[in-house]
Each structure stands twice: as structure tokens, then as C-alpha cells.
């Protein structure tokens, strides 16, 4: 099963991707997470991406496309994968189709997480992630068992730099500017399914199970 999770930041893609990944034992590939790790490690790619990521702008297509090509060519993606946060625009979608064709693969579904701006801001400002393993928490909706500590690995929970309100607004603006052509691209291919993502994550999980068998 090769899945794309589309939608604005804070729509719950990362949370559902982690659940689907666990259920089907297929990798959850978050381009944002890969970029944040590159920045943390101070790699060349990280140095190039840092200013874009921290200000909420898109990293140039050629960098991200190459990164995804390398990742989905790995053997752990043979049984399927979940792409979270990629593609982000029409150009990336086209490049992905070409790359998958070369690998003899195709996308099964593109799930469009549709969430309203108020819910997104509330989710992102309350979001905390593990500084080690990137597991997602929320101070109200999905709190850790021990305040400030990751349930999974004991790492310290932090707020992402780009989860501050001003950067969130910029990320939403960037999303709105590039989303429609991307959604149209998958709609035309008959692969787009819209998920009402304002609901609590447990309800969204159930909906995905019932309707999309994921
Ligand atoms: P995310 O974790 O998906 O919210 O992504 C965090 C940040 O990483 C974004 O605001 C962008 O700066 C960068 N990023 C992630 N995915 C992409 C992508 N497909 N294209 C360009 N930039 C990306």
C-alpha cells in the first residue's frame, strides 16, 4: 500500500501516519522530519534547508524531490510506504509520479486531510514533539503520561520552532498557495479522498479504518 497524506500543517497527518505505519508495518516518511534531522545533524542538506524550514517556507523542490527519491528506493519501502508532507505542490507531484514509474510502483490513494484554520492553530500551538524520536503529543488532546517527557523513549518534549503562531500563519499561507493544483492533480487521477480532519484523532482513525481500510 503506497499512501500519500495531503493537507495543511496541523491537520493530523503525522498522527494518523504513525498509526497506519504501526498497523501495516510500512515506513512513515515525513519529509519535514527528515529535514529537521538533517538540520539537527548539521549536514550539508540541513544547512541548505534550515532557513526555509524555520521560517515556514518550502525547501526548493530539487532538494526535497532528491531526498524522497532516495528514501522510497530503499528496501523497507518494497511492501509500501506512507508519504507525509510530500508532495507539497504540483511540480513535486509530477516528479513523484515519474520516480514511482521508474521503480515500477504507483500511488494507491491520496488522503486529503481537511481541517479548519481555528482547529489547526489550536493543534499546532499545543503540539509538542519528542526531541529524540519526534513522537507527537498535544498538551490538551494527547498529553504524555509524564509532563514534558516522551512516553516512547523518555526524550524531552519540545515545541517545534515553526509551531509559533506567526510561523504557523505563514505555513498556512504557503499551503493555500500551492495546495489546489496538487489536489486537482490527484482528483483527476481518481485517487483523492477527503478526510474531515477537524475531529478528534481517534475518530479520524476510525473513519480511516471503516472507509479506507487503512
Ligand atoms: P512538516 O513537518 O511537514 O510540517 O514540514 C516542516 C517544514 O519542512 C515545512 O514548513 C517546509 O519548510 C519543509 N518541508 C517539508 N516537506 C516539504 C516539501 N515536500 N517541500 C518543501 N518543503 C518541505
mmCIF file of C-alpha atoms and ligand atoms in Angstrom, residues 9 30-33 35-36 52-53 56-59 64 85-88 92 127 160 162 171, ligand 1:
data_model
loop_
_atom_site.group_PDB
_atom_site.id
_atom_site.type_symbol
_atom_site.label_atom_id
_atom_site.label_comp_id
_atom_site.label_asym_id
_atom_site.label_seq_id
_atom_site.Cartn_x
_atom_site.Cartn_y
_atom_site.Cartn_z
ATOM 1 C CA UNK A 9 0.099 21.566 8.714
ATOM 2 C CA UNK A 30 7.820 12.575 6.796
ATOM 3 C CA UNK A 31 9.853 14.993 4.688
ATOM 4 C CA UNK A 32 9.601 17.570 7.496
ATOM 5 C CA UNK A 33 11.087 15.076 9.953
ATOM 6 C CA UNK A 35 14.730 17.813 7.084
ATOM 7 C CA UNK A 36 14.630 18.554 10.825
ATOM 8 C CA UNK A 52 13.335 27.666 4.831
ATOM 9 C CA UNK A 53 12.135 25.222 7.480
ATOM 10 C CA UNK A 56 7.836 28.036 7.280
ATOM 11 C CA UNK A 57 8.755 28.365 3.593
ATOM 12 C CA UNK A 58 9.057 25.423 1.230
ATOM 13 C CA UNK A 59 12.520 23.968 0.735
ATOM 14 C CA UNK A 64 13.190 17.588 -1.463
ATOM 15 C CA UNK A 85 4.169 16.179 3.789
ATOM 16 C CA UNK A 86 5.225 15.282 0.261
ATOM 17 C CA UNK A 87 4.297 16.235 -2.415
ATOM 18 C CA UNK A 88 3.565 19.840 -1.426
ATOM 19 C CA UNK A 92 6.666 17.624 -6.735
ATOM 20 C CA UNK A 127 1.733 20.447 19.812
ATOM 21 C CA UNK A 160 8.897 22.995 17.116
ATOM 22 C CA UNK A 162 7.895 26.605 13.281
ATOM 23 C CA UNK A 171 2.917 27.959 6.718
HETATM 24 P P1 LIG B 1 6.118 19.470 8.125
HETATM 25 O O1 LIG B 1 6.798 18.687 9.217
HETATM 26 O O2 LIG B 1 5.520 18.601 7.065
HETATM 27 O O3 LIG B 1 5.157 20.490 8.666
HETATM 28 O O4 LIG B 1 7.286 20.295 7.382
HETATM 29 C C1 LIG B 1 8.081 21.238 8.075
HETATM 30 C C2 LIG B 1 8.820 22.102 7.086
HETATM 31 O O5 LIG B 1 9.710 21.295 6.298
HETATM 32 C C3 LIG B 1 7.950 22.831 6.047
HETATM 33 O O6 LIG B 1 7.395 24.036 6.563
HETATM 34 C C4 LIG B 1 8.969 23.087 4.937
HETATM 35 O O7 LIG B 1 9.854 24.124 5.270
HETATM 36 C C5 LIG B 1 9.761 21.775 4.952
HETATM 37 N N1 LIG B 1 9.158 20.750 4.065
HETATM 38 C C6 LIG B 1 8.588 19.571 4.435
HETATM 39 N N2 LIG B 1 8.147 18.901 3.374
HETATM 40 C C7 LIG B 1 8.423 19.660 2.289
HETATM 41 C C8 LIG B 1 8.188 19.523 0.911
HETATM 42 N N3 LIG B 1 7.544 18.446 0.401
HETATM 43 N N4 LIG B 1 8.608 20.514 0.077
HETATM 44 C C9 LIG B 1 9.248 21.592 0.555
HETATM 45 N N5 LIG B 1 9.488 21.804 1.855
HETATM 46 C C10 LIG B 1 9.085 20.842 2.728
#
